[in-house]
Tab-separated table of C-alpha atoms in Angstrom:
chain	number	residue	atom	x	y	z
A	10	UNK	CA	12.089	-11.587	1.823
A	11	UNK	CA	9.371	-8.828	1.985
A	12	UNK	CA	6.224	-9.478	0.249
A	13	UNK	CA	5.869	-7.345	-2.960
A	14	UNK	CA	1.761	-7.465	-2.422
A	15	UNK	CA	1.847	-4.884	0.442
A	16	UNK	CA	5.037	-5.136	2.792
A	17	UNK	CA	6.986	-3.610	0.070
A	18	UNK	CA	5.401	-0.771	-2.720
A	19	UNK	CA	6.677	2.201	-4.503
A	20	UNK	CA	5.223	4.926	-5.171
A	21	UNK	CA	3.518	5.696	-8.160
A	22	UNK	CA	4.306	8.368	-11.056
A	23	UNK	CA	2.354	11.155	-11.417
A	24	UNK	CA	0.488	11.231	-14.898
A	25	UNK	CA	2.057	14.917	-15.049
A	26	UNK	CA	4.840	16.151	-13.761
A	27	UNK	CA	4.478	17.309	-10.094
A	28	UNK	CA	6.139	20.641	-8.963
A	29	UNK	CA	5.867	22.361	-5.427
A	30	UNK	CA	3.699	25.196	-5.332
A	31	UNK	CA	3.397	27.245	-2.425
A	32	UNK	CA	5.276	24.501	-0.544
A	33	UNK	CA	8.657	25.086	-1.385
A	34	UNK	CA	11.223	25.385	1.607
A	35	UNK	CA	12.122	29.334	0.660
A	36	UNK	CA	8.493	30.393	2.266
A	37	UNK	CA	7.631	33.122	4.184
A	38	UNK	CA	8.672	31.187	6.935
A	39	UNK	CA	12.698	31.169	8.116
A	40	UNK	CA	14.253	27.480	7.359
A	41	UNK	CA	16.340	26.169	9.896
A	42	UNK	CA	18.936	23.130	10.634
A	43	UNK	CA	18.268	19.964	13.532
A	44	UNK	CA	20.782	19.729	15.478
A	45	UNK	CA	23.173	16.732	14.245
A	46	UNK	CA	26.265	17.410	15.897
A	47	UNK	CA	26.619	13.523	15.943
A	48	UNK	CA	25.529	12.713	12.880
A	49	UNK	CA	28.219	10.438	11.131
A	50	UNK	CA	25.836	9.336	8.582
A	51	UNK	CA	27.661	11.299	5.596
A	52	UNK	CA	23.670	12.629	4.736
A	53	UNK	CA	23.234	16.556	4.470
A	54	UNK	CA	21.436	18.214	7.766
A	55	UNK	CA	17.897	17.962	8.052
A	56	UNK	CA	16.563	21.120	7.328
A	57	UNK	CA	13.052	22.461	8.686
A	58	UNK	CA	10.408	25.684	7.209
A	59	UNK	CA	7.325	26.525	9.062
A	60	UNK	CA	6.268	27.098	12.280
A	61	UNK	CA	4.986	24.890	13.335
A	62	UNK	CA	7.274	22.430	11.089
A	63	UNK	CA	5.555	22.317	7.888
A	64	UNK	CA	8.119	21.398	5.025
A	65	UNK	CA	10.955	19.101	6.072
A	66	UNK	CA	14.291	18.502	3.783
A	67	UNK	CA	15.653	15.199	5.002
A	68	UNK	CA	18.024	14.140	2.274
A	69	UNK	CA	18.918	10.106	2.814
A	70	UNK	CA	17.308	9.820	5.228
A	71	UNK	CA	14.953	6.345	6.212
A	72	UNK	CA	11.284	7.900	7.449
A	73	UNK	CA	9.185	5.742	9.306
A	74	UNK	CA	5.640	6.411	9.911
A	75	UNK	CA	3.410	5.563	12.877
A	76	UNK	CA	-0.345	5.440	13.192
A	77	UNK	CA	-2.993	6.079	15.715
A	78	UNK	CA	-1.900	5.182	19.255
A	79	UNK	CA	-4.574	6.272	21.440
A	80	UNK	CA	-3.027	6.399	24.881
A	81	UNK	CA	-1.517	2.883	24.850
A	82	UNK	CA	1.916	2.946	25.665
A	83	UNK	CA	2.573	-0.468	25.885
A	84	UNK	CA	1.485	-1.221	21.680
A	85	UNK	CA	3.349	2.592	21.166
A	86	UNK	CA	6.414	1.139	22.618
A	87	UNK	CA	6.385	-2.058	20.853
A	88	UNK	CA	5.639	-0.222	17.470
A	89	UNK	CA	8.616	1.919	17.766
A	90	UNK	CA	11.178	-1.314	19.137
A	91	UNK	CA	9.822	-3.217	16.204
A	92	UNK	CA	10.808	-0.428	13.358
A	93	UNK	CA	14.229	-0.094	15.339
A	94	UNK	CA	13.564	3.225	16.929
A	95	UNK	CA	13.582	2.766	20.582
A	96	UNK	CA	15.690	0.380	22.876
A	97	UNK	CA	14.021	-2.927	23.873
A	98	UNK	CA	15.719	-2.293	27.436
A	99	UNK	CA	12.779	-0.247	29.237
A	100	UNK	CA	15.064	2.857	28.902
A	101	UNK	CA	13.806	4.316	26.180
A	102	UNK	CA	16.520	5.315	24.100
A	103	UNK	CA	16.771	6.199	20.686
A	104	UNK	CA	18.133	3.854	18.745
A	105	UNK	CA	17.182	5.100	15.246
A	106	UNK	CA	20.030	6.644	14.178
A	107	UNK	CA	19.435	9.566	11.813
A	108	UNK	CA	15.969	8.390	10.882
A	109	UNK	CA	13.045	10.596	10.677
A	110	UNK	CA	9.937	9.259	12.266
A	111	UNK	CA	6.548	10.884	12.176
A	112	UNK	CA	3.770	10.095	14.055
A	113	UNK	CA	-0.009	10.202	12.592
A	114	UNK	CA	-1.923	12.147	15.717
A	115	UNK	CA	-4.767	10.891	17.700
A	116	UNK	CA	-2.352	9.987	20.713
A	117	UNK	CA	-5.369	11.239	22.870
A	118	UNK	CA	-8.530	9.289	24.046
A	119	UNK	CA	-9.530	5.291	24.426
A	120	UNK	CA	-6.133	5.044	26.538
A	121	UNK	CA	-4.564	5.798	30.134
A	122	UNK	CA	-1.257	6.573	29.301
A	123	UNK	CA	-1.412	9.521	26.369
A	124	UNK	CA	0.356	12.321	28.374
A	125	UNK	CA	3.190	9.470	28.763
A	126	UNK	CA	3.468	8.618	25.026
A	127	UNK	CA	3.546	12.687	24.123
A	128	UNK	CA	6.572	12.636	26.363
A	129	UNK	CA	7.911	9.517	25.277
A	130	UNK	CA	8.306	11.142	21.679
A	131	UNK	CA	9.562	14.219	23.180
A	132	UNK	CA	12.227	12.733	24.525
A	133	UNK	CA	13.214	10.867	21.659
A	134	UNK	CA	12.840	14.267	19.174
A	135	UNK	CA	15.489	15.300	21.858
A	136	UNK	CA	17.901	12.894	21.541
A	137	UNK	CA	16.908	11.767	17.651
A	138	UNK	CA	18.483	15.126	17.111
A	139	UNK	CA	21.670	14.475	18.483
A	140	UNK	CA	22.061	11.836	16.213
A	141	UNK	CA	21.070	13.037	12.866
A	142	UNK	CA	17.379	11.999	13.196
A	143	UNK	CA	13.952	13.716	13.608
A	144	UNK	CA	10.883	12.833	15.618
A	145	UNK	CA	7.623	14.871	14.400
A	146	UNK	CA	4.114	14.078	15.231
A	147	UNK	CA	0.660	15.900	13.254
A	148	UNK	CA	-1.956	16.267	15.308
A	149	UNK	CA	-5.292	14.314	15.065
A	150	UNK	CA	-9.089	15.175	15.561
A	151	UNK	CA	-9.129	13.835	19.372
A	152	UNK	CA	-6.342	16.232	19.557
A	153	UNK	CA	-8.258	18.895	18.462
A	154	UNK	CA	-11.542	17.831	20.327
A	155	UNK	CA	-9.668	17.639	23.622
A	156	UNK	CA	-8.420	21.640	23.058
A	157	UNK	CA	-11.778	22.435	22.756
A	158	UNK	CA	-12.881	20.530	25.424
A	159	UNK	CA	-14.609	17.551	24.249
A	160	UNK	CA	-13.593	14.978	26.248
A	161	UNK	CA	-16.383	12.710	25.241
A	162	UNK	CA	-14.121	9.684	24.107
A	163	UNK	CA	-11.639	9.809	27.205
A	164	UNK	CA	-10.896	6.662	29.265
A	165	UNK	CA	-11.165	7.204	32.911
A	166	UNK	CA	-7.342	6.599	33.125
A	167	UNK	CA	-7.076	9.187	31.125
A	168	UNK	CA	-8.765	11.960	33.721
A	169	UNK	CA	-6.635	10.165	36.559
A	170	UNK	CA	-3.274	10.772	34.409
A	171	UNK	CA	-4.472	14.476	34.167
A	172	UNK	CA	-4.475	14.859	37.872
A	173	UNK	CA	-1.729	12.859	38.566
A	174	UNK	CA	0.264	15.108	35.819
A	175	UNK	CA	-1.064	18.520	37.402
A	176	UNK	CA	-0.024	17.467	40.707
A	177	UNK	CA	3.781	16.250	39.104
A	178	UNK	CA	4.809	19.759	37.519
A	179	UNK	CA	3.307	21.877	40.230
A	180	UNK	CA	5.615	20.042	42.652
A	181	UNK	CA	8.747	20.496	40.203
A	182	UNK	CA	11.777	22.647	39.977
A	183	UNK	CA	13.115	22.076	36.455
A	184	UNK	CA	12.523	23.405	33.127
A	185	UNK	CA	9.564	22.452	31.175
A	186	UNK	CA	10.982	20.233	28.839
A	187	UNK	CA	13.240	18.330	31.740
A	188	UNK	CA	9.924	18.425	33.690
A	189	UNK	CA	7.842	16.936	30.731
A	190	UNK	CA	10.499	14.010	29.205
A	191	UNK	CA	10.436	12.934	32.482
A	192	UNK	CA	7.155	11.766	32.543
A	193	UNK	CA	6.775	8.979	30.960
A	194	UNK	CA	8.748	7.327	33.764
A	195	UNK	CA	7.139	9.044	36.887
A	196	UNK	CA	3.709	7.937	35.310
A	197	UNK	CA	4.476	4.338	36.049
A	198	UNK	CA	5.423	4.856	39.462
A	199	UNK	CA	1.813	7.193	40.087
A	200	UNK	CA	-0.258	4.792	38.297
A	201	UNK	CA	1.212	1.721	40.272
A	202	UNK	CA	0.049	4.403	43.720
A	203	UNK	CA	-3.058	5.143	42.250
A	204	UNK	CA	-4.163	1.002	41.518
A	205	UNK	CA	-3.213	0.200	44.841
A	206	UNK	CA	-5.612	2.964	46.370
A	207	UNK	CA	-8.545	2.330	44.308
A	208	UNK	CA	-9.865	-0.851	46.853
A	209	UNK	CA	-9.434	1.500	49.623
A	210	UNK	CA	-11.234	4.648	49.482
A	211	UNK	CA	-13.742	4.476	47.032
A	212	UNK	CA	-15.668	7.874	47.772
A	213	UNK	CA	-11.786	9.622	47.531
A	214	UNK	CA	-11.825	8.251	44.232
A	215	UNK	CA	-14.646	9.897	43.358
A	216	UNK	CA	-13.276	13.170	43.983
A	217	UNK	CA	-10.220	12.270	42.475
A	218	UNK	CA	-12.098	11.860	39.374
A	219	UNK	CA	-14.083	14.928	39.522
A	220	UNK	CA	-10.583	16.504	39.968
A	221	UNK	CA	-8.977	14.916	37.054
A	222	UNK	CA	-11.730	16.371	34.537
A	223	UNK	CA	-10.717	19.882	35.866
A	224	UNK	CA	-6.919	18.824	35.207
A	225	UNK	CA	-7.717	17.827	31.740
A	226	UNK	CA	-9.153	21.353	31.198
A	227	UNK	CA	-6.694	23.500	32.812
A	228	UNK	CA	-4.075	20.761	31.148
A	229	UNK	CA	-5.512	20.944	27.732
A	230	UNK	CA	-7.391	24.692	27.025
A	231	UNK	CA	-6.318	26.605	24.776
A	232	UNK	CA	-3.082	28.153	26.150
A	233	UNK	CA	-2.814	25.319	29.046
A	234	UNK	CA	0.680	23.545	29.156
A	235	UNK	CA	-0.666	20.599	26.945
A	236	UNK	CA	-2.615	22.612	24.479
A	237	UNK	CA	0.660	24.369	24.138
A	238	UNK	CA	2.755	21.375	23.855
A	239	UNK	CA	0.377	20.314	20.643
A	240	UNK	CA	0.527	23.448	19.519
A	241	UNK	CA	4.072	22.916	18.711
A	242	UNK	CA	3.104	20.575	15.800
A	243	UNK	CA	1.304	20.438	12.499
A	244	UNK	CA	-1.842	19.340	11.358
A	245	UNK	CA	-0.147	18.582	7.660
A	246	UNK	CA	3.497	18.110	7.301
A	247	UNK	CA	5.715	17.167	3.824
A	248	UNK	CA	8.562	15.286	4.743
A	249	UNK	CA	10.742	15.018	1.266
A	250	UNK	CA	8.328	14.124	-1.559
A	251	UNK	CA	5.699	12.412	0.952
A	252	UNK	CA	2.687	14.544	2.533
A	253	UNK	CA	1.354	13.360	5.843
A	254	UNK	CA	-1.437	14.644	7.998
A	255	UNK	CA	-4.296	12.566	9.977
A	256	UNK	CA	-6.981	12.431	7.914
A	257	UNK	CA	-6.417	13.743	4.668
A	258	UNK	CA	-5.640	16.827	2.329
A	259	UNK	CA	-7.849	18.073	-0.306
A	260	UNK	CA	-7.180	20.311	-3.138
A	261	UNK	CA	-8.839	23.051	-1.545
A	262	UNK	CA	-7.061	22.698	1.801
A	263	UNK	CA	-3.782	22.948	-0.660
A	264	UNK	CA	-5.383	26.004	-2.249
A	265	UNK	CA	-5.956	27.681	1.164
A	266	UNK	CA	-2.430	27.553	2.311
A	267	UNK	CA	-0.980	24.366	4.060
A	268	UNK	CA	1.275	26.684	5.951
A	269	UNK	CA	-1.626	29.494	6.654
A	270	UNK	CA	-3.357	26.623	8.564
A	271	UNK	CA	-1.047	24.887	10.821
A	272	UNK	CA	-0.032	28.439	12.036
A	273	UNK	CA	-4.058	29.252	12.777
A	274	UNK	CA	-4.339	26.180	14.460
A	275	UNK	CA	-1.088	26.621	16.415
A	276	UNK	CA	-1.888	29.750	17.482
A	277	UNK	CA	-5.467	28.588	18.512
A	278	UNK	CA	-3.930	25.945	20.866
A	279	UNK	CA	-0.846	28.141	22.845
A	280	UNK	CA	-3.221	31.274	23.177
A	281	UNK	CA	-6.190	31.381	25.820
A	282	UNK	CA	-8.778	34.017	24.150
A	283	UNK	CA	-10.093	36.375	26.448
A	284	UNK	CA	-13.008	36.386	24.769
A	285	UNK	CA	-14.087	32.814	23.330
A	286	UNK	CA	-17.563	34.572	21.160
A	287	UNK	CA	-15.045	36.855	18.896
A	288	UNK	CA	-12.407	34.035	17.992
A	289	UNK	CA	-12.807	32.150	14.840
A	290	UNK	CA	-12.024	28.464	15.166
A	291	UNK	CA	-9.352	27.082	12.023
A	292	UNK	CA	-12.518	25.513	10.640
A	293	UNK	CA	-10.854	24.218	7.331
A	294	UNK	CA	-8.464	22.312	9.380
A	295	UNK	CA	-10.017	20.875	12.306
A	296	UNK	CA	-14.001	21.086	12.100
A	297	UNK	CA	-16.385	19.598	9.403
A	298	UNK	CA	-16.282	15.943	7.736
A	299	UNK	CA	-13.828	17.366	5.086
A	300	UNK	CA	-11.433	18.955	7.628
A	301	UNK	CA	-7.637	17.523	7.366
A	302	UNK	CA	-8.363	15.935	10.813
A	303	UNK	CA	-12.069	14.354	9.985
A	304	UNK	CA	-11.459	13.695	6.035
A	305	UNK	CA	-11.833	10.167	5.615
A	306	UNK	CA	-12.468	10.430	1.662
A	307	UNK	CA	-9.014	8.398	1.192
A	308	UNK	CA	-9.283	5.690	3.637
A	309	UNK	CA	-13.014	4.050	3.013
A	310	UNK	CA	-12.345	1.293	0.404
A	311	UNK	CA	-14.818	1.567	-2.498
A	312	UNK	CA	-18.059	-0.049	-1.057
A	313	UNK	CA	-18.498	2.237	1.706
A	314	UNK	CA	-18.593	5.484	-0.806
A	315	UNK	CA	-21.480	7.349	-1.442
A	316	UNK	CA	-20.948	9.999	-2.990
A	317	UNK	CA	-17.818	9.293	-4.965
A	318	UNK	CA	-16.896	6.927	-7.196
A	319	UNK	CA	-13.141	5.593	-6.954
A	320	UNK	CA	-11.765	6.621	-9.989
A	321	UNK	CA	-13.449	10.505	-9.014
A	322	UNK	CA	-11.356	9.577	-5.295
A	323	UNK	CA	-8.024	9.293	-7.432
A	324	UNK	CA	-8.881	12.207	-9.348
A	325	UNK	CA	-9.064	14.244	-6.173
A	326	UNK	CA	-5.827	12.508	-4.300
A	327	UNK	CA	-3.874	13.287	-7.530
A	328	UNK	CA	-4.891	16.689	-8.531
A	329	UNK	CA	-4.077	17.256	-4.034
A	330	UNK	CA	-0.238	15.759	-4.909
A	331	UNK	CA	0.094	17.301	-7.884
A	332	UNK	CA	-1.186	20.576	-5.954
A	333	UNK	CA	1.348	20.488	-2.992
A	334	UNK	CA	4.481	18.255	-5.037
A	335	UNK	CA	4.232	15.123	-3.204
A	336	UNK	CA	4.837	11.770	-4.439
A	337	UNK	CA	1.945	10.107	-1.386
A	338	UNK	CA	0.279	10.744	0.845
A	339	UNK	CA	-0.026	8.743	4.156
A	340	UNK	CA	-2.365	8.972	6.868
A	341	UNK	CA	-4.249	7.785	10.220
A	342	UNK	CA	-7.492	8.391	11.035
A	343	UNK	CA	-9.355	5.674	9.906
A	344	UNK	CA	-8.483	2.023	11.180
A	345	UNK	CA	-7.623	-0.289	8.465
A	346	UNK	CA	-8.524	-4.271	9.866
A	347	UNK	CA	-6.424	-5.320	7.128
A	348	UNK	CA	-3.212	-4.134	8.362
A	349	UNK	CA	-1.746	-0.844	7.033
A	350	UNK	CA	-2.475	-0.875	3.247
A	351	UNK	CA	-1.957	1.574	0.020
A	352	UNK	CA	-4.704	2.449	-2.601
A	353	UNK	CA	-5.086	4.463	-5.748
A	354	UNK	CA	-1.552	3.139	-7.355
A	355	UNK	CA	-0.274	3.334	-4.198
A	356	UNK	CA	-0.757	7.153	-3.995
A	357	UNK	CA	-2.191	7.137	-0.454
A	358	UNK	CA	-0.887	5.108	2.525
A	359	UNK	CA	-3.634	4.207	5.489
A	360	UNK	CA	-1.541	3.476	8.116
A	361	UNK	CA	-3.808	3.657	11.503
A	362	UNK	CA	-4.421	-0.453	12.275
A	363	UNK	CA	-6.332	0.475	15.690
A	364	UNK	CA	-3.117	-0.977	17.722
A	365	UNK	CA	-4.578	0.795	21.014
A	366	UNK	CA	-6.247	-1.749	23.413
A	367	UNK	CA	-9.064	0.818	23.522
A	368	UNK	CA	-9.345	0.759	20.209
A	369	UNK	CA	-8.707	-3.116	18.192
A	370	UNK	CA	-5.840	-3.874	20.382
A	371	UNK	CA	-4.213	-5.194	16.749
A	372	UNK	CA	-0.729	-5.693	16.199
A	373	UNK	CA	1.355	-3.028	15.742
A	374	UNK	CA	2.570	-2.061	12.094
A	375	UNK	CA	4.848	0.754	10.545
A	376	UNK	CA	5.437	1.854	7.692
A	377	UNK	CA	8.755	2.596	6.177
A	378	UNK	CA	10.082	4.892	3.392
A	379	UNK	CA	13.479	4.613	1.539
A	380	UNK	CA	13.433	7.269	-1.389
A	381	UNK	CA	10.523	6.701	-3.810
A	382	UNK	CA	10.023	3.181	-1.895
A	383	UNK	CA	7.670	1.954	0.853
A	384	UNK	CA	7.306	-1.605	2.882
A	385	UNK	CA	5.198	-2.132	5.822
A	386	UNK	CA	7.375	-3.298	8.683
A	387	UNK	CA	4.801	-6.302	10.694
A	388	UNK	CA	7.354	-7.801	12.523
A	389	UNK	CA	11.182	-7.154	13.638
A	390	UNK	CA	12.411	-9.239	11.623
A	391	UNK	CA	11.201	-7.329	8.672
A	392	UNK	CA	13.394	-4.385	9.211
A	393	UNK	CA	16.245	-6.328	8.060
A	394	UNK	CA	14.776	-7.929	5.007
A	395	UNK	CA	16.022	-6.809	1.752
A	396	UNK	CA	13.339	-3.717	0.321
A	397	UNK	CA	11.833	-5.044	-2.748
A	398	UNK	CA	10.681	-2.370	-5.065
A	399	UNK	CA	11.413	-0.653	-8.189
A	400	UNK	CA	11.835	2.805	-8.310
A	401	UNK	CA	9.780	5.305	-10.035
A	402	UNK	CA	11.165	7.336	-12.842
């Protein structure tokens, strides 16, 4: 049986009523319906405003939420086998049925394989949709850093993936989205050609390296094929009554328009500017300790605050729900060395456990979200123990 302590939590009521603001799905932006042509799940179309997604109707549906992965496919493949969401068989299938899964951001940085795990979950978007399901992912702050073109925190794999990736789509035919789901097999094949090089020519590898820093910025400027692949998702997202961006909303990110700044930073990552000295960066979103990306406010326990006390941090974190009508909020960012974990009543969900071998190299968790209730999901075996929790009223 779960553990009612922290595998298995519901979400706390509101001391006042919460009612959507600007985030209800009849925005400026046109709704429209996932494909579910084989969805035999009974459960009403997921429906989708904003562009990039920002409001998602999901009705019934089981969302499962994934933290920090950091270019480590290995630990991002065993997260998503444990919650039931990919095949165990190396063919990386969907398997989740009409779940919706969203994943926290910071693919990028401390790992070899992160243009592998962004197609990974492109592929399974693709073919979650055929079955009723959803894949969506927020971007981090390393995603952000690397459109800018920080690169500070990237492991030398990580250049040699660049090149290797450069060299892949100039030498293909297809589309770009044939061309990029394909990936995440190729990879394996270049990598295993580029270890067994690495003894043998030593000064080519040099060069190589130099090379794969000028991938990573053709790869990853704004309006490069990468930037514009992360363009294509949100910095905050609201999946039913549950809010989830990397590091954390504030009331006056809600007050500035949730919607207004995943399009500025969208646009920001698919356009190059002609002339980088007259564009303004989406500050509010993505530079500055208090940034969605960089806000950690939610995710240091009590003894590292300074200038907040924690009943001040709840006051914030509910006025921020009651602000954008959501139930919780969960987020990445931060890593959590006791295993993913909820605070304030239960209000916020820290879900980024540092799985990435660049990173703690910890065990893998997920959490999971049926209605008004959460669990954490630690093992396999916990996906098909019963979900212990009362539900709010």
């Amino acid at each position: 049986m779960a553990s009612l302590c922290l595998n298995s939590l519901p979400v706390p009521p509101s001391s006042l009523p919460r009612k959507p603001t600007e985030t209800s799905l009849s925005s400026s932006y046109p709704s429209f319906l996932l494909h579910n042509n084989n969805n035999h799940s009974g459960f009403k179309p997921i429906v989708v405003s904003g562009d990039p997604p920002t409001f998602v109707s999901a009705p019934g549906r089981t969302i499962l939420a994934v933290g920090d992965l950091h270019g480590d496919l290995k630990q991002a493949r065993y997260a998503l086998e444990m919650a039931g969401v990919l095949s165990s068989d190396g063919q990386d299938l969907w398997t989740g049925g009409d779940t919706v899964l969203v994943q926290l951001g910071d693919i990028l940085d401390r790992g070899e394989d992160e243009i592998a795990i962004l197609s990974l979950l492109r592929s399974l978007d693709k073919q979650a949709k055929a079955k009723g399901g959803a894949v969506f992912q927020v971007n981090g702050n390393h995603e952000t850093m690397n459109v800018e073109g920080d690169f500070r925190y990237v492991d030398s794999g990580g250049f040699d993936e660049c090149n290797d990736f450069l060299e892949y789509i100039n030498g293909c035919e297809g589309d770009w989205e044939e061309t990029f789901t394909a990936w995440v097999d190729v990879s394996e094949r270049w990598k295993e050609g580029r270890t067994m090089s690495k003894s043998y020519w030593g000064p080519w590898n040099l060069l190589k390296r130099q090379k794969g820093v000028i991938a990573r910025s053709i790869l990853f400027r704004p309006g490069g094929l990468l930037a514009r692949e992360l363009a294509r998702h949100a910095v905050v997202l609201k999946v039913n009554d549950w809010v989830f961006c990397h590091g954390g909303l504030l009331p006056h990110h809600v007050a500035y328009g949730i919607e207004r700044m995943n399009k500025e930073v969208s646009e920001w990552m698919r356009v190059q500017h002609e002339n980088d000295d007259n564009y303004k960066m989406p500050f509010i979103a993505t530079r500055g300790y208090d940034s969605v990306v960089w806000n950690r406010l939610y995710s240091r326990d009590s003894p590292d605050l300074v200038d907040y006390q924690a009943k001040q941090v709840y006051s914030i974190l509910d006025e921020t729900l009651q602000a954008i009508g959501a139930k919780a909020m969960v987020v990445g960012h931060t890593p959590q060395t006791i295993g993913v974990n909820c605070k304030y009543n239960c209000s916020i969900w820290r879900v980024d456990v540092g799985m990435s071998s660049g990173v703690l190299n910890s065990r893998p968790e997920v959490l999971e979200i049926i209605g008004d209730k959460a669990r954490v999901i630690r093992c396999k075996s916990d996906r098909h123990s019963e979900l212990e929790a009362a539900a709010y009223t």
